Short mmCIF file of C-alpha atoms in Angstrom, two decimals:
data_model
loop_
_atom_site.label_atom_id
_atom_site.label_comp_id
_atom_site.label_asym_id
_atom_site.label_seq_id
_atom_site.Cartn_x
_atom_site.Cartn_y
_atom_site.Cartn_z
CA UNK A 1 115.17 -62.77 -17.29
CA UNK A 2 118.21 -65.02 -17.47
CA UNK A 3 117.89 -68.80 -17.40
CA UNK A 4 119.85 -68.83 -14.13
CA UNK A 5 117.30 -66.61 -12.39
CA UNK A 6 114.34 -68.72 -13.44
CA UNK A 7 113.14 -71.90 -11.77
CA UNK A 8 115.04 -74.43 -13.78
CA UNK A 9 113.78 -77.21 -11.57
CA UNK A 10 110.23 -76.30 -12.49
CA UNK A 11 107.94 -79.01 -11.22
CA UNK A 12 106.05 -81.29 -13.55
CA UNK A 13 103.92 -84.39 -13.47
CA UNK A 14 102.79 -87.07 -15.89
CA UNK A 15 99.36 -88.65 -16.08
CA UNK A 16 99.34 -91.94 -17.97
CA UNK A 17 96.27 -93.82 -19.15
CA UNK A 18 96.42 -97.50 -20.12
CA UNK A 19 94.16 -99.95 -21.89
CA UNK A 20 93.33 -103.31 -20.35
CA UNK A 21 93.43 -105.92 -23.10
CA UNK A 22 92.63 -109.60 -23.08
CA UNK A 23 95.95 -111.44 -23.20
CA UNK A 24 94.69 -113.82 -25.88
CA UNK A 25 92.27 -111.86 -28.09
CA UNK A 26 93.66 -108.34 -27.62
CA UNK A 27 90.16 -106.95 -27.05
CA UNK A 28 89.40 -104.44 -24.28
CA UNK A 29 88.29 -106.13 -21.05
CA UNK A 30 86.42 -104.55 -18.14
CA UNK A 31 88.93 -105.44 -15.43
CA UNK A 32 89.77 -102.01 -13.98
CA UNK A 33 87.85 -102.48 -10.73
CA UNK A 34 89.19 -106.00 -10.17
CA UNK A 35 92.80 -105.03 -10.82
CA UNK A 36 92.62 -102.01 -8.52
CA UNK A 37 90.99 -104.06 -5.75
CA UNK A 38 93.48 -106.89 -6.11
CA UNK A 39 96.49 -105.12 -4.56
CA UNK A 40 96.70 -102.43 -1.87
CA UNK A 41 99.13 -100.28 -3.87
CA UNK A 42 96.77 -100.28 -6.84
CA UNK A 43 94.07 -98.68 -4.68
CA UNK A 44 96.23 -95.67 -3.96
CA UNK A 45 98.12 -95.32 -7.25
CA UNK A 46 95.50 -96.23 -9.87
CA UNK A 47 92.26 -94.57 -10.92
CA UNK A 48 89.43 -95.74 -13.10
CA UNK A 49 88.78 -93.91 -16.34
CA UNK A 50 85.78 -93.30 -18.62
CA UNK A 51 85.55 -96.97 -19.64
CA UNK A 52 85.95 -99.94 -17.33
CA UNK A 53 88.70 -101.21 -19.64
CA UNK A 54 90.96 -98.27 -18.81
CA UNK A 55 93.05 -97.27 -15.80
CA UNK A 56 95.27 -94.30 -15.15
CA UNK A 57 97.96 -93.16 -12.78
CA UNK A 58 99.76 -89.90 -12.07
CA UNK A 59 103.28 -89.31 -10.85
CA UNK A 60 103.87 -87.27 -7.73
CA UNK A 61 105.04 -83.71 -8.29
CA UNK A 62 108.47 -84.17 -9.86
CA UNK A 63 111.51 -81.98 -10.38
CA UNK A 64 113.70 -84.65 -12.01
CA UNK A 65 113.41 -87.29 -14.68
CA UNK A 66 114.59 -89.93 -12.22
CA UNK A 67 111.58 -89.45 -9.94
CA UNK A 68 109.09 -89.61 -12.79
CA UNK A 69 110.76 -92.60 -14.44
CA UNK A 70 111.02 -94.57 -11.21
CA UNK A 71 107.34 -94.01 -10.44
CA UNK A 72 105.97 -94.82 -13.90
CA UNK A 73 108.22 -97.84 -14.39
CA UNK A 74 107.29 -99.21 -10.98
CA UNK A 75 103.59 -98.62 -11.55
CA UNK A 76 103.61 -100.31 -14.95
CA UNK A 77 105.46 -103.33 -13.57
CA UNK A 78 103.15 -103.66 -10.57
CA UNK A 79 100.01 -103.17 -12.63
CA UNK A 80 101.22 -105.67 -15.24
CA UNK A 81 101.87 -108.30 -12.57
CA UNK A 82 98.40 -107.89 -11.05
CA UNK A 83 96.70 -107.78 -14.46
CA UNK A 84 98.48 -110.97 -15.56
CA UNK A 85 96.64 -112.84 -12.82
CA UNK A 86 93.44 -112.00 -14.70
CA UNK A 87 94.88 -112.88 -18.11
CA UNK A 88 95.07 -109.17 -18.93
CA UNK A 89 97.71 -106.90 -20.47
CA UNK A 90 98.22 -103.29 -19.34
CA UNK A 91 98.94 -101.76 -22.74
CA UNK A 92 100.63 -98.45 -23.47
CA UNK A 93 98.79 -97.70 -26.70
CA UNK A 94 96.43 -94.90 -27.68
CA UNK A 95 93.69 -97.28 -28.87
CA UNK A 96 92.98 -101.01 -28.74
CA UNK A 97 94.18 -102.69 -31.94
CA UNK A 98 91.06 -104.89 -32.07
CA UNK A 99 87.67 -104.83 -30.39
CA UNK A 100 87.08 -101.10 -30.73
CA UNK A 101 83.75 -101.82 -32.41
CA UNK A 102 82.42 -103.15 -29.09
CA UNK A 103 80.47 -100.47 -27.25
CA UNK A 104 82.54 -99.53 -24.21
CA UNK A 105 81.26 -100.09 -20.69
CA UNK A 106 81.10 -96.72 -18.94
CA UNK A 107 82.59 -96.70 -15.44
CA UNK A 108 79.65 -96.50 -13.00
CA UNK A 109 80.21 -93.00 -11.66
CA UNK A 110 77.75 -90.14 -11.91
CA UNK A 111 80.16 -87.87 -13.77
CA UNK A 112 81.04 -90.49 -16.36
CA UNK A 113 77.36 -91.29 -16.85
CA UNK A 114 76.70 -87.60 -17.45
CA UNK A 115 79.53 -87.43 -20.00
CA UNK A 116 78.20 -90.54 -21.75
CA UNK A 117 74.71 -89.01 -21.93
CA UNK A 118 76.13 -85.81 -23.40
CA UNK A 119 78.26 -87.63 -25.98
CA UNK A 120 75.56 -90.14 -27.04
CA UNK A 121 76.89 -92.21 -29.93
CA UNK A 122 80.13 -90.22 -30.05
CA UNK A 123 81.10 -91.77 -26.73
CA UNK A 124 80.34 -95.39 -27.54
CA UNK A 125 83.85 -96.26 -28.76
CA UNK A 126 86.01 -93.71 -26.94
CA UNK A 127 88.77 -96.10 -25.91
CA UNK A 128 91.23 -93.22 -26.19
CA UNK A 129 94.18 -93.29 -23.80
CA UNK A 130 96.77 -90.54 -23.58
CA UNK A 131 99.81 -89.16 -21.83
CA UNK A 132 99.14 -85.80 -20.20
CA UNK A 133 102.00 -83.61 -19.00
CA UNK A 134 101.50 -80.96 -16.30
CA UNK A 135 104.06 -78.19 -15.85
CA UNK A 136 103.89 -75.58 -13.11
CA UNK A 137 103.31 -71.94 -14.09
CA UNK A 138 103.46 -68.86 -11.85
CA UNK A 139 99.92 -67.68 -12.63
CA UNK A 140 96.89 -68.42 -14.79
CA UNK A 141 97.53 -65.25 -16.81
CA UNK A 142 101.01 -66.46 -17.69
CA UNK A 143 99.56 -69.92 -18.23
CA UNK A 144 97.27 -68.80 -21.06
CA UNK A 145 100.19 -67.05 -22.73
CA UNK A 146 102.29 -70.21 -22.42
CA UNK A 147 99.48 -72.18 -24.07
CA UNK A 148 99.63 -69.78 -27.02
CA UNK A 149 103.42 -70.14 -27.21
CA UNK A 150 103.26 -73.94 -27.23
CA UNK A 151 100.92 -73.92 -30.26
CA UNK A 152 103.93 -73.45 -32.54
CA UNK A 153 105.17 -76.91 -31.53
CA UNK A 154 101.88 -78.80 -31.27
CA UNK A 155 102.10 -80.56 -34.66
CA UNK A 156 105.63 -81.89 -34.16
CA UNK A 157 104.77 -83.04 -30.62
CA UNK A 158 101.78 -84.98 -32.01
CA UNK A 159 104.04 -86.61 -34.59
CA UNK A 160 106.66 -87.61 -32.04
CA UNK A 161 104.14 -89.27 -29.71
CA UNK A 162 101.78 -90.85 -32.27
CA UNK A 163 101.08 -94.39 -31.01
CA UNK A 164 97.71 -95.65 -32.24
CA UNK A 165 98.02 -96.83 -35.85
CA UNK A 166 95.75 -99.90 -35.58
CA UNK A 167 91.98 -99.92 -35.31
CA UNK A 168 89.50 -102.78 -35.72
CA UNK A 169 92.32 -105.12 -36.73
CA UNK A 170 93.48 -102.94 -39.62
CA UNK A 171 96.11 -100.30 -40.20
CA UNK A 172 94.19 -97.02 -40.06
CA UNK A 173 96.73 -95.29 -42.30
CA UNK A 174 97.32 -92.85 -39.46
CA UNK A 175 100.11 -92.94 -36.92
CA UNK A 176 97.60 -91.60 -34.36
CA UNK A 177 94.06 -92.71 -35.11
CA UNK A 178 93.30 -91.67 -31.52
CA UNK A 179 93.71 -88.06 -32.60
CA UNK A 180 91.07 -88.53 -35.29
CA UNK A 181 88.62 -90.23 -32.93
CA UNK A 182 89.25 -87.44 -30.43
CA UNK A 183 87.90 -84.90 -32.92
CA UNK A 184 84.41 -86.23 -32.14
CA UNK A 185 84.56 -84.71 -28.64
CA UNK A 186 82.64 -81.44 -28.32
CA UNK A 187 85.69 -79.19 -27.76
CA UNK A 188 88.62 -80.81 -29.60
CA UNK A 189 91.87 -79.56 -31.05
CA UNK A 190 94.21 -76.79 -29.99
CA UNK A 191 92.54 -73.81 -28.31
CA UNK A 192 92.56 -70.27 -29.66
CA UNK A 193 94.75 -67.65 -28.02
CA UNK A 194 93.44 -65.71 -25.03
CA UNK A 195 94.75 -62.38 -23.77
CA UNK A 196 94.06 -63.11 -20.10
CA UNK A 197 92.92 -65.93 -17.86
CA UNK A 198 89.66 -64.01 -17.43
CA UNK A 199 88.97 -64.38 -21.16
CA UNK A 200 89.91 -68.05 -20.93
CA UNK A 201 87.62 -68.65 -17.95
CA UNK A 202 84.75 -66.84 -19.66
CA UNK A 203 85.08 -69.18 -22.65
CA UNK A 204 85.05 -72.25 -20.40
CA UNK A 205 82.03 -70.99 -18.48
CA UNK A 206 80.19 -70.44 -21.78
CA UNK A 207 80.97 -74.01 -22.85
CA UNK A 208 79.77 -75.40 -19.52
CA UNK A 209 76.64 -73.25 -19.27
CA UNK A 210 75.80 -73.96 -22.89
CA UNK A 211 75.82 -77.71 -22.30
CA UNK A 212 78.87 -78.35 -24.49
CA UNK A 213 80.78 -79.90 -21.58
CA UNK A 214 79.43 -81.26 -18.30
CA UNK A 215 82.08 -79.37 -16.31
CA UNK A 216 85.33 -77.54 -16.87
CA UNK A 217 87.36 -80.69 -16.14
CA UNK A 218 85.81 -82.33 -19.21
CA UNK A 219 87.47 -79.80 -21.52
CA UNK A 220 89.34 -81.78 -24.18
CA UNK A 221 91.46 -79.08 -25.73
CA UNK A 222 94.95 -80.32 -26.58
CA UNK A 223 96.38 -77.82 -24.08
CA UNK A 224 94.60 -76.22 -21.16
CA UNK A 225 94.98 -74.81 -17.67
CA UNK A 226 94.45 -77.47 -15.04
CA UNK A 227 91.40 -76.94 -12.84
CA UNK A 228 93.07 -78.76 -9.92
CA UNK A 229 96.70 -77.69 -10.06
CA UNK A 230 98.64 -74.48 -10.88
CA UNK A 231 99.81 -75.99 -14.15
CA UNK A 232 99.53 -75.94 -17.89
CA UNK A 233 98.41 -79.38 -19.06
CA UNK A 234 99.43 -80.65 -22.50
CA UNK A 235 97.06 -83.45 -23.55
CA UNK A 236 97.90 -84.15 -27.18
CA UNK A 237 100.13 -87.23 -26.80
CA UNK A 238 98.92 -90.79 -27.21
CA UNK A 239 99.62 -93.21 -24.37
CA UNK A 240 103.26 -94.13 -24.80
CA UNK A 241 104.56 -97.61 -25.45
CA UNK A 242 107.29 -97.28 -22.82
CA UNK A 243 107.56 -95.34 -19.57
CA UNK A 244 110.91 -93.88 -20.65
CA UNK A 245 109.32 -92.33 -23.73
CA UNK A 246 106.60 -90.70 -21.62
CA UNK A 247 109.20 -89.21 -19.28
CA UNK A 248 111.48 -88.01 -22.08
CA UNK A 249 108.53 -86.36 -23.77
CA UNK A 250 107.57 -84.71 -20.47
CA UNK A 251 111.08 -83.25 -20.20
CA UNK A 252 110.63 -81.64 -23.60
CA UNK A 253 107.30 -80.16 -22.53
CA UNK A 254 108.79 -78.83 -19.28
CA UNK A 255 111.64 -77.21 -21.20
CA UNK A 256 109.17 -75.66 -23.67
CA UNK A 257 107.16 -74.14 -20.84
CA UNK A 258 110.35 -72.86 -19.20
CA UNK A 259 111.60 -71.35 -22.46
CA UNK A 260 108.21 -69.74 -23.07
CA UNK A 261 108.22 -68.12 -19.63
CA UNK A 262 111.77 -66.85 -20.08
CA UNK A 263 110.90 -65.37 -23.47
CA UNK A 264 107.70 -63.80 -22.15
CA UNK A 265 109.50 -62.08 -19.29
CA UNK A 266 112.25 -60.88 -21.60
CA UNK A 267 109.72 -59.63 -24.15
CA UNK A 268 110.82 -62.14 -26.78
CA UNK A 269 107.52 -63.67 -27.79
CA UNK A 270 107.70 -66.04 -30.75
CA UNK A 271 105.55 -65.58 -33.81
CA UNK A 272 101.82 -66.08 -33.51
CA UNK A 273 100.57 -69.53 -34.46
CA UNK A 274 97.29 -69.48 -36.35
CA UNK A 275 94.83 -71.86 -34.69
CA UNK A 276 93.45 -73.18 -37.96
CA UNK A 277 96.94 -74.05 -39.18
CA UNK A 278 97.90 -75.51 -35.80
CA UNK A 279 94.94 -77.88 -35.93
CA UNK A 280 95.54 -78.75 -39.58
CA UNK A 281 99.18 -79.41 -38.75
CA UNK A 282 98.18 -81.70 -35.89
CA UNK A 283 95.93 -83.64 -38.29
CA UNK A 284 98.80 -84.10 -40.76
CA UNK A 285 101.15 -85.13 -37.95
CA UNK A 286 98.57 -87.62 -36.66
CA UNK A 287 98.44 -89.11 -40.15
CA UNK A 288 102.16 -89.28 -40.91
CA UNK A 289 103.85 -89.30 -37.52
CA UNK A 290 107.51 -88.42 -38.10
CA UNK A 291 107.73 -90.09 -41.50
CA UNK A 292 106.69 -87.05 -43.54
CA UNK A 293 106.61 -83.30 -43.20
CA UNK A 294 105.44 -81.24 -40.24
CA UNK A 295 103.48 -78.02 -40.70
CA UNK A 296 104.86 -74.97 -38.89
CA UNK A 297 101.80 -73.08 -37.58
CA UNK A 298 103.68 -69.76 -37.48
CA UNK A 299 105.21 -69.69 -40.96
CA UNK A 300 102.81 -72.11 -42.61
CA UNK A 301 105.78 -73.95 -44.12
CA UNK A 302 105.89 -77.75 -44.31
CA UNK A 303 109.27 -78.97 -43.09
CA UNK A 304 110.74 -82.49 -42.95
CA UNK A 305 109.92 -83.98 -39.57
CA UNK A 306 113.61 -84.47 -38.73
CA UNK A 307 114.27 -80.79 -39.41
CA UNK A 308 111.34 -79.69 -37.24
CA UNK A 309 112.47 -81.95 -34.37
CA UNK A 310 116.01 -80.56 -34.62
CA UNK A 311 114.60 -77.03 -34.51
CA UNK A 312 112.56 -77.94 -31.42
CA UNK A 313 115.56 -79.34 -29.54
CA UNK A 314 117.71 -76.35 -30.50
CA UNK A 315 115.01 -73.98 -29.22
CA UNK A 316 115.00 -75.55 -25.75
CA UNK A 317 118.66 -76.57 -25.60
CA UNK A 318 119.60 -73.95 -22.95
CA UNK A 319 116.80 -75.14 -20.67
CA UNK A 320 117.63 -78.81 -21.18
CA UNK A 321 121.33 -78.27 -20.67
CA UNK A 322 120.88 -76.27 -17.49
CA UNK A 323 118.51 -78.86 -16.00
CA UNK A 324 120.80 -81.76 -16.98
CA UNK A 325 118.28 -83.29 -19.40
CA UNK A 326 119.89 -82.46 -22.74
CA UNK A 327 121.68 -85.76 -23.35
CA UNK A 328 118.63 -87.73 -22.29
CA UNK A 329 116.41 -85.84 -24.74
CA UNK A 330 119.00 -86.17 -27.51
CA UNK A 331 119.04 -89.93 -26.94
CA UNK A 332 115.22 -89.97 -27.11
CA UNK A 333 115.22 -88.08 -30.40
CA UNK A 334 117.90 -90.40 -31.80
CA UNK A 335 115.75 -93.38 -30.76
CA UNK A 336 112.76 -91.92 -32.59
CA UNK A 337 114.86 -91.42 -35.70
CA UNK A 338 116.19 -94.98 -35.52
CA UNK A 339 112.96 -96.88 -34.93
CA UNK A 340 110.51 -94.42 -36.49
CA UNK A 341 108.47 -93.93 -33.35
CA UNK A 342 106.08 -96.20 -31.46
CA UNK A 343 103.43 -96.30 -34.19
CA UNK A 344 105.94 -97.84 -36.59
CA UNK A 345 106.94 -100.36 -33.91
CA UNK A 346 103.32 -101.42 -33.53
CA UNK A 347 102.92 -101.75 -37.29
CA UNK A 348 106.09 -103.81 -37.54
CA UNK A 349 104.94 -106.21 -34.83
CA UNK A 350 101.49 -106.55 -36.39
CA UNK A 351 102.68 -107.09 -39.95
CA UNK A 352 104.29 -110.50 -39.38
CA UNK A 353 102.80 -113.96 -39.67
CA UNK A 354 102.01 -114.02 -35.93
CA UNK A 355 100.66 -110.52 -36.01
CA UNK A 356 98.34 -110.31 -33.00
CA UNK A 357 100.45 -112.44 -30.62
CA UNK A 358 103.54 -110.46 -31.62
CA UNK A 359 101.77 -107.17 -30.98
CA UNK A 360 100.49 -108.29 -27.58
CA UNK A 361 104.01 -109.43 -26.70
CA UNK A 362 105.29 -105.97 -27.64
CA UNK A 363 102.80 -104.44 -25.18
CA UNK A 364 103.83 -106.90 -22.47
CA UNK A 365 107.55 -106.34 -22.90
CA UNK A 366 107.22 -102.57 -23.09
CA UNK A 367 105.08 -102.53 -19.95
CA UNK A 368 107.56 -104.48 -17.85
CA UNK A 369 110.83 -102.83 -18.89
CA UNK A 370 113.19 -101.74 -16.13
CA UNK A 371 113.98 -98.07 -15.67
#
């Protein structure tokens, strides 16, 4: 199948989760309900999450970067303005830098209470916030094959989006400590390969019936089929510091899905990624971000992060060029190379003499940037 005959305007969407932090102490604050009630637009665009110190939003179905960026930028600005009235920051970070030792307040909904009961102590400090990218697929059978194809790139995608280096007021030593905390969920990491959607659904039903998850929507695999939409959902990215980074990352994911579908139809499947190596590679990428090497789950080779990112962009270049996103993604990659990624920016802000105020100012500025 040629690129021209495929749907190059394949629809996608971005779900973003944010932490609500006290503007003075930086600790999580249970303001989600108040902020959502405070403005009419918040009631339609924002949702509460597992903890009362988290909110989330989701773009409409998008076919262009402009639509996604306009929505996320506008939401962040509006949410930041409302939150400021309560002395609160809407922070694009995977974890709170301080206050994570405080047991989180579970949002008072039956489903969240059930999840909390299942997790027990493992859920007490799950302040994890992420960026989830949905990309449309023609069928669930093709969706499970796309999930297998994306495994090859999972480690480098974790490294590029790592944005949670600080925990309990200290540098965790990891670019994404959120990834490590996420391993305490009952079904973490990248999923194994499935031959058909029937096999995939059987596995999910076994997890649900066995009491591992309260329902299929609780599945915390790094990549999964959505239960609500005809999409593949990639869930491995931390919440992003800036809306532009979330959108640029989503464009990469869309292009990867498109390239995978083209290759599958043309019978050009890439090498098989071994799940154990994929998950080990994600762990290494969570530790080092893009400052070290990235493990290739197909070959098993450890490559410099810059080389792996260049290989990724080259792999999807036809899809990005045809959709008009190539220069935008190249600029994103250049930005990552220049500033070292959002985890390094957080560390830099926190390492100065005014460490906490400087970090909170970074969150504020990033959350109110124009498109």
